[in-house]
Tab-separated table of C-alpha atoms and ligand atoms in Angstrom:
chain	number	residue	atom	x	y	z
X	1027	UNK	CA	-51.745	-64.394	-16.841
X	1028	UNK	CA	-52.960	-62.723	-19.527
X	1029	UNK	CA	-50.745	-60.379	-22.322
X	1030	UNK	CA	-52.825	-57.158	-20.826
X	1031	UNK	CA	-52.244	-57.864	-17.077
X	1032	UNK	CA	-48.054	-58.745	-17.867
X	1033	UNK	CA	-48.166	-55.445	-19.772
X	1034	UNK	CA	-50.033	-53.674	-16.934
X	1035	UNK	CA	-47.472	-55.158	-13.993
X	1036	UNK	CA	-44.634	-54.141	-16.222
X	1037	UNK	CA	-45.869	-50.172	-15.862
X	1038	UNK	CA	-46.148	-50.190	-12.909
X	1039	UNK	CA	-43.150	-51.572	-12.085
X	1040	UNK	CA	-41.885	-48.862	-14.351
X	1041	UNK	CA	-43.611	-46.015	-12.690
X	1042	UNK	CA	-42.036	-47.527	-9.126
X	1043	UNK	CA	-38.884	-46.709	-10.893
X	1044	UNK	CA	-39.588	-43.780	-12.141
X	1045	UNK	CA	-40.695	-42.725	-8.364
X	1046	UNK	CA	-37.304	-44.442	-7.180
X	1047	UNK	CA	-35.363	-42.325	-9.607
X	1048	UNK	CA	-36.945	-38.961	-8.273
X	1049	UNK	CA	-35.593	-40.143	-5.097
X	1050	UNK	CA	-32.230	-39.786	-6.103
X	1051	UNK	CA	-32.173	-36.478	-8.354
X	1052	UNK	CA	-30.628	-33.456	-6.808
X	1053	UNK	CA	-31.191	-30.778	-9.017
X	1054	UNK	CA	-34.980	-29.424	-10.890
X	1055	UNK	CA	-33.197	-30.200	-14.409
X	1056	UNK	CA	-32.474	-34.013	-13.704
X	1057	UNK	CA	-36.139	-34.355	-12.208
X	1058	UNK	CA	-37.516	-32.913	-15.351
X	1059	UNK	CA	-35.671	-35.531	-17.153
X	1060	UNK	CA	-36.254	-38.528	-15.238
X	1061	UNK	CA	-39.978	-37.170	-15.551
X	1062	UNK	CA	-39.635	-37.172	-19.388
X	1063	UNK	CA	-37.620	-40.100	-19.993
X	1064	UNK	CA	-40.035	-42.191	-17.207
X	1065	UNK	CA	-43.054	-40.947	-19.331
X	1066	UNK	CA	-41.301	-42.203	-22.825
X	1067	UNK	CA	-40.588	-45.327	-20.827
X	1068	UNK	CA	-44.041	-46.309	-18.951
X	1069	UNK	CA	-46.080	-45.586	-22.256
X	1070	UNK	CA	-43.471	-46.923	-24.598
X	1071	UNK	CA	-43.363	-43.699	-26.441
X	1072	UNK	CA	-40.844	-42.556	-28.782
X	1073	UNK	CA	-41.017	-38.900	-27.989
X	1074	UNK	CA	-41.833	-36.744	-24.821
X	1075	UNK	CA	-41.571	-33.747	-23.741
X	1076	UNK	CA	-41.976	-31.823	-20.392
X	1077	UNK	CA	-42.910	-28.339	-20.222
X	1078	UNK	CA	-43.428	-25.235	-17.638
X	1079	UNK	CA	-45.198	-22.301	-17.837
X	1080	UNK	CA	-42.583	-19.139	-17.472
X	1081	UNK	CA	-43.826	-16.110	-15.602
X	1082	UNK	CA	-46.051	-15.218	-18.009
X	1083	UNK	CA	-47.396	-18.084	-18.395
X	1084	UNK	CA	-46.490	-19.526	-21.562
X	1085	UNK	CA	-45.404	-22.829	-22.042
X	1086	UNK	CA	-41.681	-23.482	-22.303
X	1087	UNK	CA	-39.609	-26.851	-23.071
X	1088	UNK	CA	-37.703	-27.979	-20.194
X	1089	UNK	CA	-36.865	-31.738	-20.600
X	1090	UNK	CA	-37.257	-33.531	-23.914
X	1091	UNK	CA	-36.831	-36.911	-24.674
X	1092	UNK	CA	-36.030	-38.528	-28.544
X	1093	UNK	CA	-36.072	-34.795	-30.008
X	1094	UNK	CA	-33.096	-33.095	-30.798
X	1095	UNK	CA	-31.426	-30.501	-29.307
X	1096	UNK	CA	-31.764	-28.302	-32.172
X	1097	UNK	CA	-35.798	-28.747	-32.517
X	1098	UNK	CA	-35.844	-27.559	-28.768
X	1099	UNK	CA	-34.072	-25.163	-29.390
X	1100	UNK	CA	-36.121	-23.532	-32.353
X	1101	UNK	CA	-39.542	-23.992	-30.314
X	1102	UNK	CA	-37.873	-22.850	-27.043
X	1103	UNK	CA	-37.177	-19.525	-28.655
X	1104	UNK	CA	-40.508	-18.328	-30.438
X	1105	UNK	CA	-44.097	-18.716	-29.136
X	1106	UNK	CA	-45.456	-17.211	-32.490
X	1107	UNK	CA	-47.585	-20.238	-33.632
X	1108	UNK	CA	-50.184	-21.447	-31.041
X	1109	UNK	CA	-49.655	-23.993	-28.405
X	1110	UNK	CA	-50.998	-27.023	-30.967
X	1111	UNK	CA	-48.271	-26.066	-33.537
X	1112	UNK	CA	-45.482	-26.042	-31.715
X	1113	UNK	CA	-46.566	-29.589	-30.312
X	1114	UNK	CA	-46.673	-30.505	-33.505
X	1115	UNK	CA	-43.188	-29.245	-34.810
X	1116	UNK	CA	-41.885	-30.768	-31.390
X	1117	UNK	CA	-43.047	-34.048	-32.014
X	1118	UNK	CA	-42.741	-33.739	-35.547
X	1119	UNK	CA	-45.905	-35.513	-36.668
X	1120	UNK	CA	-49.412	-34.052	-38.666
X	1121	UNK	CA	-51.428	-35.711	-36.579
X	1122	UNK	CA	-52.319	-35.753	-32.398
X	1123	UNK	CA	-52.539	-39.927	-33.354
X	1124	UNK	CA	-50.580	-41.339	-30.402
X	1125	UNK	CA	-50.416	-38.102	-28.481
X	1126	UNK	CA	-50.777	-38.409	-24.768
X	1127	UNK	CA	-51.181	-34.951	-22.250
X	1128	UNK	CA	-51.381	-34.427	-18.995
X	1129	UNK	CA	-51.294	-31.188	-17.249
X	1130	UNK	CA	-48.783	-30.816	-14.324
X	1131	UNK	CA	-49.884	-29.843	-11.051
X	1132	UNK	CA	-48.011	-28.215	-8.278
X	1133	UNK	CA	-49.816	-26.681	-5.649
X	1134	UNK	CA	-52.819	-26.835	-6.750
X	1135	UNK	CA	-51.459	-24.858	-9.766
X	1136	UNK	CA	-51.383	-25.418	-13.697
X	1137	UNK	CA	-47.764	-25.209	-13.915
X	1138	UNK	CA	-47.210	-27.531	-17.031
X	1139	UNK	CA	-47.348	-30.527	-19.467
X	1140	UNK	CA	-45.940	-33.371	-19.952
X	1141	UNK	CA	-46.571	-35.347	-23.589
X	1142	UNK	CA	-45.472	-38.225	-25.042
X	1143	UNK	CA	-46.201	-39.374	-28.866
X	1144	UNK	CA	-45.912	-42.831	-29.592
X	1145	UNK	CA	-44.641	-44.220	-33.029
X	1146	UNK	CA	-47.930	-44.303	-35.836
X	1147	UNK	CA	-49.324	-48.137	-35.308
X	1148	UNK	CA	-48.238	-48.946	-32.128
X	1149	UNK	CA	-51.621	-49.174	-30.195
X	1150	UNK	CA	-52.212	-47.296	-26.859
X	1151	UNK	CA	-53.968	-48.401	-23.593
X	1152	UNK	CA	-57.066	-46.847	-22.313
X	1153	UNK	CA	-55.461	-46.269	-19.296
X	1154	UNK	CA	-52.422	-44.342	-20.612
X	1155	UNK	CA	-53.541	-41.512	-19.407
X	1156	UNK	CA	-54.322	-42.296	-16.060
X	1157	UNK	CA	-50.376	-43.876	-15.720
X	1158	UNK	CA	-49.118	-40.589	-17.362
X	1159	UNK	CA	-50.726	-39.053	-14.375
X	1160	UNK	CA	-49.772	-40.611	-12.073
X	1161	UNK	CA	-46.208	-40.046	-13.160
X	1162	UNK	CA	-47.012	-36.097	-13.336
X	1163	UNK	CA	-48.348	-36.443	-9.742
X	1164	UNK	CA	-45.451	-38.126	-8.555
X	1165	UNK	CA	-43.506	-35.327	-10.798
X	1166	UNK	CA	-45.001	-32.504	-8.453
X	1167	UNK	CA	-43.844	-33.015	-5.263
X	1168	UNK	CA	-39.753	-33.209	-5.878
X	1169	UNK	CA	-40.746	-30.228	-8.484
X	1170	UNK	CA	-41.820	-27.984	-5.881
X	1171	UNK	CA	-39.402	-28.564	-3.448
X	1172	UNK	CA	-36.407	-28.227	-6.536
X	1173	UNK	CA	-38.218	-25.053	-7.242
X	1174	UNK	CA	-38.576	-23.903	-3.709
X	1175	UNK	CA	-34.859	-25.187	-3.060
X	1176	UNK	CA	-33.404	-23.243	-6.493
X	1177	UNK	CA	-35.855	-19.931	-5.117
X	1178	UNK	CA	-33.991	-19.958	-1.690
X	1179	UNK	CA	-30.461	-20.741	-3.244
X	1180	UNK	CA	-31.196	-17.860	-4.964
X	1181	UNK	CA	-32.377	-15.785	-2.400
X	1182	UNK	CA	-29.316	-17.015	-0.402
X	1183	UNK	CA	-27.459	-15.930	-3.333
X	1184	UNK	CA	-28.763	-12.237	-3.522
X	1185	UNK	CA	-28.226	-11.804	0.234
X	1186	UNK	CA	-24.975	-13.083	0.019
X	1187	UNK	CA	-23.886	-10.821	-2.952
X	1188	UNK	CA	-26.056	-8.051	-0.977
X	1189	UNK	CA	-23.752	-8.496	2.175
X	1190	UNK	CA	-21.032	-9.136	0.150
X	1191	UNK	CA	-21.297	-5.491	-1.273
X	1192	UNK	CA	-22.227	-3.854	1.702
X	1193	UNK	CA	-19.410	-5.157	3.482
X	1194	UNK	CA	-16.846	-4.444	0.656
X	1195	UNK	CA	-18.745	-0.501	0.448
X	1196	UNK	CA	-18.247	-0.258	4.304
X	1197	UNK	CA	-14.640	-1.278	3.884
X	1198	UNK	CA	-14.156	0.862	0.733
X	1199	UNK	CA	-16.024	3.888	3.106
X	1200	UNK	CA	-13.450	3.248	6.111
X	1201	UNK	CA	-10.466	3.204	4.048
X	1202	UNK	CA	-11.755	6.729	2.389
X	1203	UNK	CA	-12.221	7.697	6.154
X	1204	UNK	CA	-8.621	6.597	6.829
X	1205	UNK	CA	-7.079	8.219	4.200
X	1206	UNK	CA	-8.964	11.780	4.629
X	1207	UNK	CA	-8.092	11.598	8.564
X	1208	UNK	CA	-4.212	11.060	7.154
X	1209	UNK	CA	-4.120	13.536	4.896
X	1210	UNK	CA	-5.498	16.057	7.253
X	1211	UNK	CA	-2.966	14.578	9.844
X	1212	UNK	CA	-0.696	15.456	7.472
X	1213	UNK	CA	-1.767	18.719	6.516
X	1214	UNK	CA	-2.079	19.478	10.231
X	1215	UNK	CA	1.553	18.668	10.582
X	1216	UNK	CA	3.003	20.356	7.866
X	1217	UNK	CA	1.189	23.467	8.529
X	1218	UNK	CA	2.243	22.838	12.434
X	1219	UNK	CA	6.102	22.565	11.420
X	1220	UNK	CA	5.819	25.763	9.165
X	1221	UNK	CA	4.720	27.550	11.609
X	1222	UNK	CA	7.210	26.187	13.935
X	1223	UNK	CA	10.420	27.122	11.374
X	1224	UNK	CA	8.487	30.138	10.218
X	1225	UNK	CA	8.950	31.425	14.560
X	1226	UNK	CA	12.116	29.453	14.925
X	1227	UNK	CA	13.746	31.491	12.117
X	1228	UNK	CA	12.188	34.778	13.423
X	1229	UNK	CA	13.336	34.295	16.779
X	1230	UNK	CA	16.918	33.598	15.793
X	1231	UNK	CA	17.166	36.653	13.937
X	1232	UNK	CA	15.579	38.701	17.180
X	1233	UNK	CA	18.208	37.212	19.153
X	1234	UNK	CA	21.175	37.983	17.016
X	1235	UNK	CA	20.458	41.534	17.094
X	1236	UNK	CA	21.298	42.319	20.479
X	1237	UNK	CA	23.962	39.351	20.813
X	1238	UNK	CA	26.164	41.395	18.040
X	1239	UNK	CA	25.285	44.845	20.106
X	1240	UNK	CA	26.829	42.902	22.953
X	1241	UNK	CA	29.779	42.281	20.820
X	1242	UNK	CA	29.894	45.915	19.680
X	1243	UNK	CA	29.893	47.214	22.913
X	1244	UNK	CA	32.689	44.196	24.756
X	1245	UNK	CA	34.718	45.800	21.771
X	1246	UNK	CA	34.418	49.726	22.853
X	1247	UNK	CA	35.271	48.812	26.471
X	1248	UNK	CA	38.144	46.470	25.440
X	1249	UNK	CA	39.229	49.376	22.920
X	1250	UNK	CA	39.498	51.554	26.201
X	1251	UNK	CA	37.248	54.379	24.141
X	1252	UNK	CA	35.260	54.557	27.523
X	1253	UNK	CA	37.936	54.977	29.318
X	1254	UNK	CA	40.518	52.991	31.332
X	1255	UNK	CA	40.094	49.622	32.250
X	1256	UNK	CA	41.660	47.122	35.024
X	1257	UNK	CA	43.272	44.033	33.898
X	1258	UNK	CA	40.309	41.894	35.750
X	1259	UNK	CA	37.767	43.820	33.679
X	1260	UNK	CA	39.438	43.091	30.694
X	1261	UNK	CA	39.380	39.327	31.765
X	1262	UNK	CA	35.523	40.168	32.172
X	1263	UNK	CA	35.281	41.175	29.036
X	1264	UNK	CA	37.020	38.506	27.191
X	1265	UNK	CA	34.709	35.698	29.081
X	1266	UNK	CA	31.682	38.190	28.121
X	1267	UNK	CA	32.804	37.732	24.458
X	1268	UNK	CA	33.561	34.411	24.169
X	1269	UNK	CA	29.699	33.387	26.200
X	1270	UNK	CA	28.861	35.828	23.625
X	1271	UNK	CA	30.391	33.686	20.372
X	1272	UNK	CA	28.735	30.580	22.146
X	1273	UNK	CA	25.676	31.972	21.916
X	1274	UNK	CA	26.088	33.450	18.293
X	1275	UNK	CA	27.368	29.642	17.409
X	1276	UNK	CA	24.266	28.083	18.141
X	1277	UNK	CA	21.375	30.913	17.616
X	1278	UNK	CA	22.992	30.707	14.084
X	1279	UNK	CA	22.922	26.920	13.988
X	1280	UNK	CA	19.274	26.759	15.471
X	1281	UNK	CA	18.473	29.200	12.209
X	1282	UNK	CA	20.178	26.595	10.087
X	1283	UNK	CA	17.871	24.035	10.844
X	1284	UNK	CA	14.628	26.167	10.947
X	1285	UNK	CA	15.745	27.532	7.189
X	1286	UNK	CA	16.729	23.914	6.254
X	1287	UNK	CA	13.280	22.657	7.185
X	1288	UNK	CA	11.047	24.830	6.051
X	1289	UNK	CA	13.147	24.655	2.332
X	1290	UNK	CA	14.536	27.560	2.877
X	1291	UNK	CA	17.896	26.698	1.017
X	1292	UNK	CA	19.280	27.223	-2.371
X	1293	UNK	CA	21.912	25.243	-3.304
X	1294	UNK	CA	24.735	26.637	-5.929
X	1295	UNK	CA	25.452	23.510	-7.564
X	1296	UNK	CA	28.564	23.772	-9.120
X	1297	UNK	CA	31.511	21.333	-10.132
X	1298	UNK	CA	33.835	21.688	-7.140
X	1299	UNK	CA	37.944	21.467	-7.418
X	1300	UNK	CA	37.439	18.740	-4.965
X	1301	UNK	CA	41.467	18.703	-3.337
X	1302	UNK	CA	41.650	22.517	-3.329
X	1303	UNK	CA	38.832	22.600	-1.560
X	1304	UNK	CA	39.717	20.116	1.316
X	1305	UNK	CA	42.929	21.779	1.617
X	1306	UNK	CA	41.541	25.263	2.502
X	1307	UNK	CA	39.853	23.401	5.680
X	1308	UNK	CA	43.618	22.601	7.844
X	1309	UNK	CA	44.327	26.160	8.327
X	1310	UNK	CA	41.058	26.518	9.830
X	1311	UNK	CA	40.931	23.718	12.313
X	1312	UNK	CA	45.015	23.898	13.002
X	1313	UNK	CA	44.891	25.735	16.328
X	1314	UNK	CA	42.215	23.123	17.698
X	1315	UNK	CA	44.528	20.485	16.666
X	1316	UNK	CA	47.400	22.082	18.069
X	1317	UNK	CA	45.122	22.904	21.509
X	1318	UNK	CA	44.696	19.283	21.959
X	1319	UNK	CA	48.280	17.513	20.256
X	1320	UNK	CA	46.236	15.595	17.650
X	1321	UNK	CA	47.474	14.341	14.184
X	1322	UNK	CA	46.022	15.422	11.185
X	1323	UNK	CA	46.843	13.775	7.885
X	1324	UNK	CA	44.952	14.932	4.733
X	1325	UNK	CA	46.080	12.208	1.937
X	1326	UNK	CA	45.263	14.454	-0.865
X	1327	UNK	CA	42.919	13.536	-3.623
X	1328	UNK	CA	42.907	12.450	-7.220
X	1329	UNK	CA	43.931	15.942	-9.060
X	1330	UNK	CA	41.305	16.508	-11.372
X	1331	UNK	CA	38.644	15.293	-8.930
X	1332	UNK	CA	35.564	17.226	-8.658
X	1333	UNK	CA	32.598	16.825	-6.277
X	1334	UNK	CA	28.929	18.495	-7.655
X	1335	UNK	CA	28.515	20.458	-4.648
X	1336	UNK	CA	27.775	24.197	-3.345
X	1337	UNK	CA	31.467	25.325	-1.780
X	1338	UNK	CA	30.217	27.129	1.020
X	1339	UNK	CA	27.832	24.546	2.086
X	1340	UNK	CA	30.457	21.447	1.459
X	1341	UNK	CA	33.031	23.614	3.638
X	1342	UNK	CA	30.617	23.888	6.531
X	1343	UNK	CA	29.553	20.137	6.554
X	1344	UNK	CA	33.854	19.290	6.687
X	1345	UNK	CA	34.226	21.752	8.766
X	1346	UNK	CA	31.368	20.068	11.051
X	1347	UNK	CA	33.005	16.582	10.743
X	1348	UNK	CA	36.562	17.811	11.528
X	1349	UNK	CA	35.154	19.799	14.476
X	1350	UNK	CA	33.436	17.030	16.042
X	1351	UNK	CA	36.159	14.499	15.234
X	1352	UNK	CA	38.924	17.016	17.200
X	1353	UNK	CA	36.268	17.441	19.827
X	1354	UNK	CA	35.619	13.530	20.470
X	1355	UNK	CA	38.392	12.316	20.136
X	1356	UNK	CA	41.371	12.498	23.245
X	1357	UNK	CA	44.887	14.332	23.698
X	1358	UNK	CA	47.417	12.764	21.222
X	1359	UNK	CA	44.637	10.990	19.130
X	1360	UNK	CA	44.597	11.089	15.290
X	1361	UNK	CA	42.420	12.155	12.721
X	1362	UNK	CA	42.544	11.425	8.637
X	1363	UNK	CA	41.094	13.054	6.115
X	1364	UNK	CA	40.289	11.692	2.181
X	1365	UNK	CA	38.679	11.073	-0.311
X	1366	UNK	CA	37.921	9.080	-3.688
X	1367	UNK	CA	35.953	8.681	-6.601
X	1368	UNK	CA	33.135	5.661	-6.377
X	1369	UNK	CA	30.932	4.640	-8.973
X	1370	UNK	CA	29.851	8.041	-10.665
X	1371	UNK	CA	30.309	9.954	-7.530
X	1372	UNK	CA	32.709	10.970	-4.869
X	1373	UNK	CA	33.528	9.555	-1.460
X	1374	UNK	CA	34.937	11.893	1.529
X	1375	UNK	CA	35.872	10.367	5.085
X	1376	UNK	CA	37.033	11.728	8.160
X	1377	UNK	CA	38.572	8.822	10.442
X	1378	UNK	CA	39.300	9.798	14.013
X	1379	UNK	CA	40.744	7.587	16.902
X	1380	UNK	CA	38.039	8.798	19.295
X	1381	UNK	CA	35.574	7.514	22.254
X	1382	UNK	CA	33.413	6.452	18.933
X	1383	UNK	CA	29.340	6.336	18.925
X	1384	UNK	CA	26.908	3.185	20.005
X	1385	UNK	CA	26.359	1.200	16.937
X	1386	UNK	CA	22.429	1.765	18.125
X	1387	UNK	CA	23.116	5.826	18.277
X	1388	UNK	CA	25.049	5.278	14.661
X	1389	UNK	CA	21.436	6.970	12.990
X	1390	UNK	CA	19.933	9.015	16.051
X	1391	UNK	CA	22.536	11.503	15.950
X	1392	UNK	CA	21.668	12.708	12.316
X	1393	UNK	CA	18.299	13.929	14.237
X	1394	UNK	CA	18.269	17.376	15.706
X	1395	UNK	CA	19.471	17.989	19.221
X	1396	UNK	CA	20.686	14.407	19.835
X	1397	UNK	CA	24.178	13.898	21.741
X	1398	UNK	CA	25.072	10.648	22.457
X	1399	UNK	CA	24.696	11.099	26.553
X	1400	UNK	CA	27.668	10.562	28.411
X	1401	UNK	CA	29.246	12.377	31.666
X	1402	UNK	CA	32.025	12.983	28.338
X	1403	UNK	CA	29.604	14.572	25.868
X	1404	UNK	CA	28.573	17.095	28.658
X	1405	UNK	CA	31.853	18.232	29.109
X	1406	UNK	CA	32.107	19.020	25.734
X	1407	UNK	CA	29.785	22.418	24.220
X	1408	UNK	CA	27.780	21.839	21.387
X	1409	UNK	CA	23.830	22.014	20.482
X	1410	UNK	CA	23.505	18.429	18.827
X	1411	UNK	CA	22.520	20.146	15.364
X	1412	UNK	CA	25.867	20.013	13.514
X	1413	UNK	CA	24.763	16.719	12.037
X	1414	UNK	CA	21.403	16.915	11.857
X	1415	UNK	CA	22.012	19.786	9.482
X	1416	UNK	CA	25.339	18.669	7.553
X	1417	UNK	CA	23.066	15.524	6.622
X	1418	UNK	CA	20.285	17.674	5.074
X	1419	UNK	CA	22.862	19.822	3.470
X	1420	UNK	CA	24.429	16.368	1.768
X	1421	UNK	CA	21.048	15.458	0.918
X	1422	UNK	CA	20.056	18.671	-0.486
X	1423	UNK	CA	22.926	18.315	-3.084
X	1424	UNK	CA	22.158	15.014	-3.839
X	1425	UNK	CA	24.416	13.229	-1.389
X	1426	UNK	CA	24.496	11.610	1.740
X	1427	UNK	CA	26.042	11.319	5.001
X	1428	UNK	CA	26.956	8.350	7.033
X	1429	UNK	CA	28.422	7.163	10.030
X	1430	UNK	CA	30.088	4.194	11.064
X	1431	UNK	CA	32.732	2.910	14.474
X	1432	UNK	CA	33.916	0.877	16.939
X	1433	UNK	CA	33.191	1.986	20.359
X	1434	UNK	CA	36.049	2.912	21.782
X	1435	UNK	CA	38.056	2.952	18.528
X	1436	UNK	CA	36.943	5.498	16.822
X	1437	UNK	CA	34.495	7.059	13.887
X	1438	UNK	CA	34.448	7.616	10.359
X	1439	UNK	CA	31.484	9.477	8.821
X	1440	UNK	CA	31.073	9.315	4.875
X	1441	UNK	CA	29.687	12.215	2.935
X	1442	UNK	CA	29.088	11.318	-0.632
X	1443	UNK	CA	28.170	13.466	-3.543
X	1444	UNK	CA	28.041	13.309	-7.046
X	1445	UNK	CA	30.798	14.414	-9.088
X	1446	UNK	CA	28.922	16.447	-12.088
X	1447	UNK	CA	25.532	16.890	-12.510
X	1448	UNK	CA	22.681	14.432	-14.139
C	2816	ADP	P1	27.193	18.418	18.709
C	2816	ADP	O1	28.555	18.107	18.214
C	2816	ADP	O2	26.873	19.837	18.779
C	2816	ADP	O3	26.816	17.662	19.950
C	2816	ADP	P2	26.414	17.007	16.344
C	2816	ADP	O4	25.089	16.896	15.658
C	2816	ADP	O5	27.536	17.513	15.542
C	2816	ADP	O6	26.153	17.886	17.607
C	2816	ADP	O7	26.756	15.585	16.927
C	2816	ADP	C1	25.785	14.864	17.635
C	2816	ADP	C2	26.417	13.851	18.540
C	2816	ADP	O8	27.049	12.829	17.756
C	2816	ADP	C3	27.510	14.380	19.404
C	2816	ADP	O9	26.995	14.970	20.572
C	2816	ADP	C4	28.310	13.134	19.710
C	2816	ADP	O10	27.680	12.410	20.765
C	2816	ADP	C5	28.195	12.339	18.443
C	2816	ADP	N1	29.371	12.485	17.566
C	2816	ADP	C6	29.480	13.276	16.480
C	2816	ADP	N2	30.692	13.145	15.912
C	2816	ADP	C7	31.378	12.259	16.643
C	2816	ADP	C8	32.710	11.676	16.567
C	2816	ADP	N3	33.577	12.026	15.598
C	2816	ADP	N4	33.047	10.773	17.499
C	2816	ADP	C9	32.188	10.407	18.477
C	2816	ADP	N5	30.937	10.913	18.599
C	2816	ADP	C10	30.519	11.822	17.695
């Protein structure tokens, strides 16, 4: 065997390799570089380089083999000198002695070079050029299909980040949607419950016109300024007047509610003798207490303790708790009144030793026109507003109201203010 056939064997067995290698790169750079380091190998070249022509055609480095990163680098960025020159400042040599080129087909398409240099004195083969051919041809095929695979992972790419924003503008176009629909939901609602105080509060105050001419007139008859009257008319009369207070009681509580929800309120905040205040309510409740033998106890308060409250509308929320704890609770029951300072505020409490509330009706109460619904509660008058306003009074001061009992125990609400202003 002679030295030429060995050396002849030995590239091809090098440009099998080369071919095996392709068969197991995954990505267009590691092809390029099996390409260029196969090339340096097969032709025993110290240098290679592969290169592709850009989109406008000019000839960029893309693998390189024995050239450092920083010459690449420098040629990669300028195409001022011609194609020759920047060979030559890649390879770094004067001369094209021991230059090897092949152009790089893909689809029938010029699409680039690939060059090896080999040292000055080592002596080439006359068929280097046909093996560095062969190696480009075998480059071409895994080339396009990198290139076609990297095109469609791109493509992929832009139709993913396409649907990606489309489906993140739809979303950002129904939530828009949603929140316009709420708002005019909103603005539909609030504009519907004006209007609905606006004629609650008119109506009440067309209705207590007449109801007080009613009382005017019970009055003349009752004075006898008509004239005579039997004793069975004046019983008339009376039960005229009282339907007549009934009727007062809750047109006026109805306008409460109407003026409380449309923010019709003013509060005088002031800082409230808190025991002085509590002690004005007994007289008012004693002949209900009396009517149905209950106990009242009032332990009185702290003496300098003050509640930040308006008087009038902290008299008509006790008065509304002691009210409803004489009218829930039975004959001979008790009721306690009292009161504390907590944290930087004020606690009152009125306990009774009523029929007590539902622990799941403890919070439905507080809403308009709920009464807890038993064969008891019908018995007893009332328009279920008393707490449903107190509560909006407490809040409106910057307090709140509470219940809490044990069916058949009894109740004890909490109203708690503050005890000077912040
Ligand atoms: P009204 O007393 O006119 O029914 P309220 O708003 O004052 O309206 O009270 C609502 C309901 O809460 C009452 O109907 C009653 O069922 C319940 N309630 C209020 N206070 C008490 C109490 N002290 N004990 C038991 N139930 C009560």
């Amino acid at each position: 065997v002679t030295d030429e056939a060995r050396n002849d064997s030995d590239r091809l067995r090098r440009l099998t390799d080369v071919s095996h290698a392709f068969t197991y790169a995954t990505s267009l750079q590691e092809i390029l570089r099996t390409a260029a380091d196969g090339a340096a190998a097969m032709l025993q070249a110290d240098k290679a380089i592969l290169m592709l022509a850009d989109e406008r055609g000019m000839l960029r480095v893309h693998a390189a083999y024995g050239i450092s990163a920083a010459v690449v680098e420098r040629f990669q960025a300028s195409f001022d000198e011609t194609l020759a020159d920047r060979l030559h400042g890649l390879f770094d040599t004067e001369s094209f002695d021991g230059f090897v080129g092949v152009p790089l087909v893909v689809g029938g398409r010029m699409t680039g070079l690939l060059a090896v240099v080999r040292p000055p004195g080592k002596s080439g083969s006359v068929d280097d050029e046909w093996l560095l051919s062969a190696l480009a041809d075998q480059t071409a095929a895994p080339l396009e299909n990198a290139q076609l695979a990297e095109q469609l992972e791109r493509a992929s790419l832009l139709a993913e980040n396409a649907r990606l924003y489309e489906s993140e503008r739809e979303a950002r176009r129904l939530a828009e949607l949603a929140r316009e629909e709420a708002d005019r939901q909103r603005a539909a609602a609030e504009s519907a419950n004006r209007t609905k105080g606006e004629f609650i509060a008119n109506m009440s105050h067309e209705l207590r016109t007449p109801l007080n001419a009613i009382a005017g007139y019970v009055q003349l008859l009752e004075m006898e300024l008509r004239g005579p009257i039997t004793p069975e008319q004046r019983e008339d009369l009376r039960r005229i007047r009282m339907s007549q207070r009934h009727l007062l009681r809750l047109v006026n509580d109805v306008l409460n509610v109407a003026r409380l929800e449309t923010g019709h309120v003013e509060f005088a905040l002031a800082e409230v003798p808190l025991q002085e205040v509590l002690q004005s309510l007994e007289p008012l409740i004693a002949p209900q207490l009396l009517a149905k033998s209950l106990t009242f106890s009032f332990v009185a308060c702290e003496a300098d303790l003050r509640a930040y409250a308006d008087r009038e509308k902290l008299e008509q929320i006790m008065l509304n708790l002691l009210s409803n704890a004489i009218k829930f609770t039975d004959v001979s029951g008790q009721i306690r009144m009292e009161c504390e300072s907590e944290g930087d505020g004020i606690v009152i409490r009125v306990v009774d030793t009523g029929r007590g509330i539902p622990a799941d009706k403890l919070e439905q109460i507080f809403d308009p026109f709920v009464r807890v619904d038993t064969g008891f509660a019908r018995q007893t008058e009332g328009t279920g507003l008393g707490l449903s306003i107190s509560r909006d009074l407490a809040r409106g001061m910057g307090g709140e109201l509470t219940a809490s009992s044990v069916q058949g125990e009894g109740s004890t609400f909490r109203l708690a203010l503050r005890s000077s202003a912040i």
